[in-house]
Amino acid sequence: MAEASEDVRRFLPLTPATFHILLALAAGERHGYGIMQEVASTTEGQMRLGPGTLYRSIKQLLEGGLIAEAGERTDPSLSDERRRYYQLTDLGRRVAQAEAIRLSRLVAQARERKLLEGLGSETRPGWEGL
Amino acid sequence: MQPNVDRQWPVALSNALYRCLLVLYPSAFRSIYGAEMAQVFRDRARDVYRTHGTVGILTLWPAALHDVIRAAVGEHLEQERQMSRKTLPFVGGLVVLLGVFLAVAAPQALYRVISAIGVVFHIVAYQPVFNLLLVAYGFVHSFPLALVLVTLLFQMCLLPLLREQLRRARVLQMLQPHLLRLREQYHDQPQALRAAQRELYRQHGITPGALPTWLLLQLPFLYVLYYSFYTVILASIANHGAGDLSLINKDIYPFLPKLDQLPDLSFFWTNLGHPDPLHILPILAAVLTVLAILLPRLTPLRYSLPHRATPRKLRSTLASGLIQVLAAVLTLFFGWAFPAGLALSWGVSLLCAIAGHVVLSGRGPWS
């Protein structure tokens, strides 16, 4: 785990909304509604970004150079309207990585202090991956 | 399948409502992301309607309202912050200076400043217009006609401004493809984009900064005209309705002849010194207001175009719809409550602007 460089560190810590957006884009380009669906499904519906929060975060991420526009095209699974797609930049990938490392260290500390013991076995496997 | 869902009234109504709510965002943000936000909301409304029907749409709204208000307020604050970084030292300095001045010199100095502004207004604005009005009255011997003539004169002075506004609009329209190309070329360098846009405008003789718009210049003029007109009204109702000619004569320049009787303010069915009893003039003025604003190029033109082509249509329809309703309501309100002379002058101004627009925009004999 190398220390994050200065250009990455100044973005940390990320807000939950921006981190979720970066995570959603880590798997590939998505349009706004695609990001919203991805975030909702990975959090099992617990986090739903409204359009306002979503696009305020997108604006900040674009300005910070963490994401970039990836052109406009239609999404065959939705309708024939054109949609603007967004993609992770190299910087965005490194920032998301640094944030994930930061969070995993927090979780490791929680585990050290035995906060995660006694949880139901169904939640355990999810944590093991960190 | 999708168009059918869109036509269901819960979905259609929600989409329309959501687009209206976009007005709450700062215009710069809305012009870039407004259309995309509306698209995302529509996608979600479609999906929810398909799985949960009308009830689903209803449960969508509390979260949507919360999101709009939170994001709009946040974005406004963010813009304030960015703005204040540039202007704060300047504004702060002014406030401190003013505070020191007031603490040291208040309150007599404040009183003097306000009365000095009053004296300057009296000499620079009120007296010239008032005397012009009476000179016109001396020629035509009809006060309503004098009011119309002074209004016409002022509008003629504004014709060059109207012409410049129209020229700008034409040039901007012509430059639209260039601007779009620049935007593609510099899509990740906002500063370089702005510099390139400025250069393009300069080459085509458009100076930066907004022109004072036609509508904006009307307000001070109407105010001064009304102020002058009000002196005549006051004079005619002084002494319990008997009238007092000296109230008029004291403001006439010494080298101009004084009046020897009060002007007659009656105008067809109404008296210009009172609100129109039939409300015909205010209603006409309100209709003309809407007409004038509908003429697209009469409304303020922006120096820089919004960043993207598609959301622009959305924004301008939203904004102009609101402005029309607001302007019409204001006109009706003032026309209803104030002396009819005000509505008459406003109506004549609007007619001039509409005529000027039609002639200058290339459909008339002068173009």
XYZ file of C-alpha atoms in Angstrom:
497
model
C 0.000 0.000 0.000
C 1.958 2.993 -1.243
C 1.141 6.424 0.168
C -1.057 8.458 -2.124
C 0.654 11.371 -3.853
C -0.297 14.994 -3.206
C -2.452 15.415 -6.328
C -4.566 12.473 -5.160
C -4.624 13.271 -1.450
C -6.153 16.714 -1.831
C -9.434 15.048 -2.906
C -9.643 12.871 0.203
C -11.840 12.051 1.987
C -14.503 11.747 -0.710
C -18.164 12.320 0.083
C -20.235 9.119 -0.024
C -22.018 10.320 -3.169
C -18.825 11.034 -5.109
C -17.184 7.779 -4.013
C -20.223 5.807 -5.140
C -20.188 7.571 -8.507
C -16.490 6.776 -8.996
C -17.185 3.159 -8.024
C -20.032 2.947 -10.507
C -17.780 4.289 -13.270
C -14.880 1.988 -12.343
C -16.593 -0.829 -14.222
C -16.964 1.240 -17.394
C -18.652 4.243 -19.003
C -22.160 5.063 -17.873
C -24.748 7.798 -18.403
C -26.440 9.630 -15.523
C -29.311 7.215 -15.063
C -26.927 4.280 -15.416
C -24.840 5.643 -12.532
C -27.975 6.085 -10.444
C -29.100 2.496 -11.105
C -25.670 1.077 -10.432
C -25.361 2.903 -7.099
C -28.852 1.793 -6.086
C -28.168 -1.843 -6.953
C -24.737 -2.097 -5.296
C -26.134 -0.589 -2.077
C -29.265 -2.739 -2.358
C -31.429 0.359 -2.679
C -30.072 2.010 0.464
C -28.445 4.847 -1.423
C -30.459 6.546 -4.125
C -28.888 9.642 -5.641
C -31.435 12.211 -6.765
C -30.759 13.965 -10.086
C -29.694 17.167 -8.299
C -27.166 15.490 -6.010
C -25.977 13.321 -8.873
C -25.254 16.200 -11.240
C -23.764 18.453 -8.567
C -21.311 15.638 -7.835
C -20.706 15.057 -11.548
C -19.960 18.760 -11.955
C -17.427 18.679 -9.111
C -15.816 15.507 -10.421
C -15.561 16.970 -13.928
C -14.003 20.156 -12.572
C -11.537 18.160 -10.511
C -10.635 16.071 -13.547
C -11.650 12.801 -11.832
C -14.126 11.924 -14.555
C -14.518 13.025 -18.166
C -17.262 13.083 -20.727
C -17.250 10.091 -23.039
C -19.480 11.371 -25.812
C -23.183 11.081 -26.511
C -25.022 8.065 -27.792
C -28.248 6.165 -27.315
C -28.707 3.394 -24.775
C -30.505 0.516 -26.514
C -31.878 -0.825 -23.219
C -33.719 2.438 -22.473
C -34.995 4.502 -25.394
C -33.687 6.063 -28.562
C -32.784 9.360 -26.891
C -29.138 10.373 -26.915
C -27.447 10.306 -23.535
C -24.164 11.772 -22.361
C -21.776 9.139 -21.032
C -19.106 9.674 -18.371
C -15.896 7.774 -17.748
C -13.258 7.575 -15.039
C -9.977 9.374 -15.742
C -6.638 8.028 -14.648
C -6.594 10.531 -11.790
C -10.132 9.514 -10.810
C -9.106 5.861 -10.690
C -6.152 6.658 -8.426
C -8.320 8.824 -6.135
C -10.957 6.074 -5.846
C -8.219 3.587 -5.093
C -6.740 5.837 -2.386
C -10.173 6.324 -0.854
C -10.776 2.560 -0.860
C -7.433 2.041 0.891
C -8.292 4.742 3.432
C -11.637 3.089 4.166
C -10.146 -0.410 4.352
C -7.671 0.821 6.961
C -10.573 2.178 8.992
C -12.320 -1.184 8.746
C -9.108 -2.961 9.757
C -8.951 -0.777 12.852
C -12.578 -1.531 13.633
C -11.788 -5.210 13.358
C -8.727 -4.862 15.584
C -10.931 -3.306 18.244
C -13.328 -6.222 17.878
C -16.197 -4.088 16.600
C -16.997 -6.612 13.901
C -17.234 -9.650 16.129
C -20.549 -11.220 16.919
C -22.099 -10.097 13.635
C -24.336 -12.581 11.840
C -22.439 -14.910 9.544
C -24.322 -13.605 6.513
C -22.609 -10.199 6.790
C -19.124 -11.629 7.346
C -18.163 -12.749 3.866
C -18.727 -9.235 2.556
C -16.205 -7.807 4.998
C -13.609 -10.526 4.436
C -12.930 -9.186 0.993
C -11.500 -5.925 2.280
C -43.473 0.763 -25.186
C -41.717 3.820 -23.786
C -43.732 6.510 -25.536
C -46.912 4.964 -24.103
C -45.576 5.231 -20.570
C -44.576 8.826 -21.210
C -48.091 9.668 -22.237
C -49.652 8.327 -19.036
C -50.764 11.380 -17.075
C -48.882 10.643 -13.790
C -45.619 10.362 -15.713
C -46.290 13.291 -18.029
C -47.407 15.545 -15.178
C -44.419 14.603 -13.025
C -42.012 15.285 -15.869
C -43.554 18.687 -16.572
C -43.488 19.577 -12.883
C -39.888 18.494 -12.536
C -38.835 20.618 -15.503
C -40.507 23.643 -13.875
C -38.598 23.000 -10.649
C -35.312 23.286 -12.561
C -35.875 27.046 -12.439
C -34.678 26.878 -8.828
C -31.118 26.063 -9.914
C -28.631 28.815 -10.822
C -28.942 29.460 -14.528
C -25.315 28.574 -15.290
C -25.759 25.127 -13.715
C -29.169 24.620 -15.296
C -27.963 25.468 -18.768
C -25.339 22.723 -18.593
C -27.060 19.967 -16.606
C -30.778 20.886 -16.697
C -31.690 18.731 -19.669
C -29.725 15.752 -18.340
C -31.331 16.026 -14.909
C -34.779 16.109 -16.509
C -33.800 13.052 -18.564
C -32.647 11.120 -15.495
C -35.823 12.024 -13.622
C -37.929 10.863 -16.576
C -36.062 7.544 -16.760
C -36.691 6.963 -13.093
C -40.362 7.991 -13.325
C -40.839 5.564 -16.229
C -39.300 2.666 -14.337
C -41.209 3.372 -11.146
C -44.472 3.713 -13.047
C -43.912 0.416 -14.830
C -43.259 -1.473 -11.591
C -45.505 0.338 -9.101
C -47.970 2.463 -11.093
C -49.360 5.771 -9.890
C -48.597 4.986 -6.234
C -44.953 4.535 -7.182
C -44.908 7.983 -8.805
C -46.401 9.488 -5.655
C -43.719 7.928 -3.469
C -41.069 9.271 -5.841
C -41.919 12.895 -5.132
C -40.905 13.510 -1.492
C -37.349 12.385 -2.244
C -37.315 14.326 -5.516
C -38.404 17.563 -3.816
C -35.847 17.077 -1.077
C -33.167 16.501 -3.705
C -34.098 19.565 -5.779
C -34.177 21.933 -2.816
C -30.976 20.614 -1.270
C -29.025 20.617 -4.508
C -30.369 24.001 -5.676
C -29.538 25.708 -2.384
C -26.124 24.039 -2.312
C -25.340 25.121 -5.844
C -26.450 28.712 -5.215
C -24.227 28.877 -2.134
C -21.351 27.408 -4.105
C -21.701 30.105 -6.773
C -21.867 32.801 -4.090
C -18.636 31.467 -2.651
C -16.871 31.501 -6.010
C -18.155 34.993 -6.714
C -17.163 36.349 -3.328
C -13.617 35.161 -3.715
C -13.207 37.738 -6.470
C -15.365 40.571 -5.159
C -15.096 40.161 -1.404
C -12.032 42.388 -0.840
C -13.607 45.151 -2.881
C -17.068 44.946 -1.320
C -15.578 44.495 2.151
C -13.451 47.622 1.711
C -16.469 49.626 0.607
C -18.557 48.437 3.550
C -15.803 49.324 6.026
C -15.369 52.789 4.481
C -19.098 53.401 4.538
C -19.318 52.179 8.138
C -16.525 54.529 9.234
C -18.126 57.395 7.356
C -21.538 56.766 8.933
C -20.146 56.341 12.429
C -18.230 59.603 12.192
C -20.627 61.756 10.265
C -24.104 60.317 10.891
C -26.853 61.285 11.094
C -26.786 64.848 9.744
C -24.455 63.858 6.917
C -26.727 60.994 5.917
C -29.645 63.385 5.776
C -27.592 65.756 3.641
C -26.536 62.955 1.285
C -30.137 61.908 0.750
C -31.329 65.460 0.175
C -28.360 66.066 -2.129
C -29.443 63.061 -4.210
C -32.941 64.563 -4.244
C -31.611 67.927 -5.451
C -29.500 66.289 -8.168
C -32.488 64.233 -9.330
C -34.612 67.382 -9.371
C -32.147 69.338 -11.515
C -30.795 66.628 -13.789
C -33.843 64.445 -14.399
C -37.121 65.868 -13.212
C -36.930 69.504 -14.316
C -35.790 68.862 -17.904
C -38.506 66.267 -18.498
C -41.131 68.367 -16.748
C -40.286 71.408 -18.858
C -40.164 69.358 -22.014
C -43.627 68.082 -21.195
C -44.926 71.629 -20.742
C -43.236 72.883 -23.926
C -44.940 70.064 -25.817
C -48.188 71.033 -24.116
C -47.680 74.638 -25.204
C -47.471 73.462 -28.825
C -50.338 70.984 -28.982
C -52.628 72.361 -26.237
C -53.570 68.856 -25.151
C -51.920 67.304 -22.146
C -52.469 63.626 -23.137
C -50.975 64.346 -26.561
C -47.984 66.074 -24.906
C -47.434 62.971 -22.785
C -47.472 60.783 -25.900
C -45.097 63.128 -27.749
C -42.492 63.142 -24.952
C -42.679 59.359 -24.779
C -42.179 59.139 -28.557
C -39.175 61.446 -28.356
C -37.520 59.284 -25.711
C -38.181 56.131 -27.703
C -36.578 57.696 -30.780
C -33.449 58.345 -28.722
C -33.406 54.620 -27.874
C -33.626 53.454 -31.498
C -29.823 53.125 -31.945
C -29.720 50.874 -28.877
C -32.496 48.704 -30.262
C -30.640 48.485 -33.576
C -27.432 47.435 -31.801
C -29.310 44.757 -29.865
C -30.724 43.323 -33.065
C -27.352 43.398 -34.792
C -25.804 41.487 -31.912
C -28.538 38.911 -31.998
C -27.966 38.355 -35.725
C -24.188 38.071 -35.319
C -24.546 35.649 -32.402
C -26.886 33.511 -34.446
C -24.422 33.516 -37.305
C -21.556 32.571 -34.967
C -23.461 29.672 -33.394
C -21.759 26.952 -35.500
C -18.314 28.488 -34.800
C -19.024 28.533 -31.083
C -20.125 24.912 -31.100
C -16.942 23.944 -32.917
C -14.818 25.875 -30.395
C -16.658 24.109 -27.597
C -15.775 20.714 -29.044
C -12.189 21.752 -29.645
C -11.610 23.006 -26.070
C -14.085 20.835 -24.199
C -11.618 20.092 -21.385
C -9.986 23.545 -21.159
C -12.618 26.001 -19.966
C -10.195 28.922 -19.758
C -8.848 28.475 -23.261
C -12.456 28.164 -24.456
C -13.422 31.463 -22.888
C -10.393 33.197 -24.395
C -11.196 31.792 -27.839
C -14.835 32.879 -27.527
C -13.775 36.386 -26.529
C -11.459 36.572 -29.514
C -14.239 35.453 -31.855
C -16.633 38.066 -30.470
C -13.985 40.734 -30.793
C -13.360 39.883 -34.436
C -17.043 40.383 -35.143
C -17.278 43.693 -33.332
C -19.150 42.530 -30.272
C -17.730 44.148 -27.178
C -17.826 42.164 -23.952
C -20.362 43.016 -21.308
C -24.093 43.261 -21.549
C -25.775 46.151 -23.305
C -28.173 48.113 -21.176
C -31.335 46.480 -22.367
C -34.266 48.303 -23.788
C -36.637 47.129 -21.084
C -34.284 48.165 -18.309
C -33.921 51.720 -19.604
C -37.684 52.181 -19.582
C -37.931 52.113 -15.820
C -35.999 55.293 -14.959
C -37.663 57.114 -17.838
C -41.163 56.084 -16.747
C -40.297 57.067 -13.211
C -39.160 60.570 -14.177
C -42.101 61.049 -16.541
C -44.519 59.916 -13.870
C -42.876 62.223 -11.353
C -43.345 65.188 -13.727
C -46.878 64.176 -14.502
C -47.594 63.818 -10.802
C -46.771 67.505 -10.227
C -49.565 68.380 -12.655
C -51.958 65.996 -10.896
C -51.066 67.450 -7.496
C -51.590 70.979 -8.792
C -55.020 70.108 -10.164
C -56.283 68.537 -6.924
C -54.707 71.074 -4.510
C -56.951 73.406 -2.471
C -59.633 70.733 -2.108
C -59.994 70.336 -5.851
C -59.871 74.007 -6.754
C -56.302 73.599 -8.072
C -53.099 75.539 -7.481
C -51.294 76.762 -10.573
C -48.234 77.917 -8.613
C -47.236 74.296 -7.947
C -46.655 73.896 -11.691
C -45.234 77.338 -12.395
C -42.550 77.168 -9.676
C -40.778 74.314 -11.534
C -40.913 75.898 -14.998
C -37.576 77.337 -16.188
C -37.502 81.146 -15.893
C -37.033 81.621 -19.652
C -40.184 79.652 -20.522
C -43.733 81.064 -20.356
C -45.779 80.213 -17.269
C -49.204 78.596 -17.500
C -52.289 80.691 -16.864
C -54.713 77.807 -16.395
C -54.514 74.169 -15.301
C -54.115 71.584 -18.093
C -57.154 69.452 -18.891
C -56.284 65.813 -18.133
C -59.417 64.199 -19.596
C -58.736 61.549 -22.234
C -61.770 60.012 -24.020
C -63.537 57.910 -21.369
C -61.084 58.587 -18.543
C -59.035 61.230 -16.762
C -55.300 60.609 -16.968
C -54.889 61.894 -13.409
C -56.991 59.032 -12.017
C -56.930 55.259 -12.459
C -58.861 54.237 -15.584
C -62.405 53.381 -14.364
C -62.947 50.880 -17.210
C -59.408 49.391 -16.878
C -59.030 49.505 -20.658
C -55.617 51.226 -20.662
C -53.971 48.838 -18.141
C -55.308 45.772 -19.946
C -54.073 47.096 -23.307
C -50.695 47.865 -21.738
C -50.460 44.347 -20.271
C -51.272 42.762 -23.650
C -48.643 44.924 -25.343
C -46.122 43.957 -22.647
C -46.567 40.276 -23.400
C -46.369 40.955 -27.134
C -43.170 42.957 -26.771
C -41.506 40.245 -24.727
C -42.611 37.577 -27.158
C -40.633 39.373 -29.841
C -37.582 37.278 -29.060
C -34.840 39.766 -29.580
C -36.265 42.526 -27.459
C -35.445 40.603 -24.325
C -31.919 40.879 -22.891
C -29.282 39.170 -24.963
C -26.511 37.394 -23.208
C -22.946 38.073 -24.148
C -21.782 34.508 -23.716
C -23.874 31.643 -24.948
C -24.724 28.717 -22.690
C -22.220 25.907 -22.864
C -24.304 23.354 -24.698
C -26.761 23.544 -27.479
C -29.539 21.220 -26.338
C -30.464 22.544 -22.887
C -30.594 26.083 -24.225
C -34.086 25.717 -25.633
C -35.348 24.389 -22.334
C -33.892 27.232 -20.374
C -35.105 30.040 -22.586
C -38.669 28.730 -22.706
C -38.750 28.402 -18.935
C -37.288 31.822 -18.315
C -39.310 33.764 -20.854
C -42.566 32.142 -19.755
C -42.007 33.338 -16.227
C -40.937 36.790 -17.339
C -44.042 37.237 -19.487
C -46.418 36.331 -16.698
C -44.561 38.503 -14.212
C -44.385 41.505 -16.542
C -48.064 41.259 -17.456
C -49.141 40.970 -13.818
C -46.963 43.921 -12.802
C -48.286 46.050 -15.658
C -51.873 45.225 -14.743
C -51.229 45.981 -11.084
C -49.620 49.355 -11.704
C -52.122 50.295 -14.399
C -55.014 49.402 -12.119
C -53.788 51.393 -9.128
C -51.931 54.363 -10.649
C -53.165 57.304 -12.737
C -54.066 56.255 -16.268
C -51.353 58.497 -17.763
C -48.745 55.948 -16.706
C -50.419 53.090 -18.569
C -50.811 55.348 -21.620
C -47.101 56.226 -21.685
C -46.049 52.592 -21.126
C -48.365 51.444 -23.925
C -46.928 54.010 -26.340
C -43.367 52.954 -25.416
C -44.197 49.324 -26.122
C -45.823 50.184 -29.441
C -42.645 52.049 -30.416
C -40.484 49.093 -29.447
C -42.648 46.616 -31.364
C -42.703 48.878 -34.433
C -38.960 49.486 -34.184
C -38.329 45.785 -33.881
C -40.456 44.886 -36.888
C -38.838 47.588 -39.024
C -35.245 46.972 -37.921
C -35.380 43.201 -38.058
C -35.612 43.358 -41.801
C -39.271 43.149 -42.646
C -39.754 46.882 -43.169
C -38.862 49.428 -45.811
C -35.814 50.817 -43.938
C -33.769 47.693 -43.756
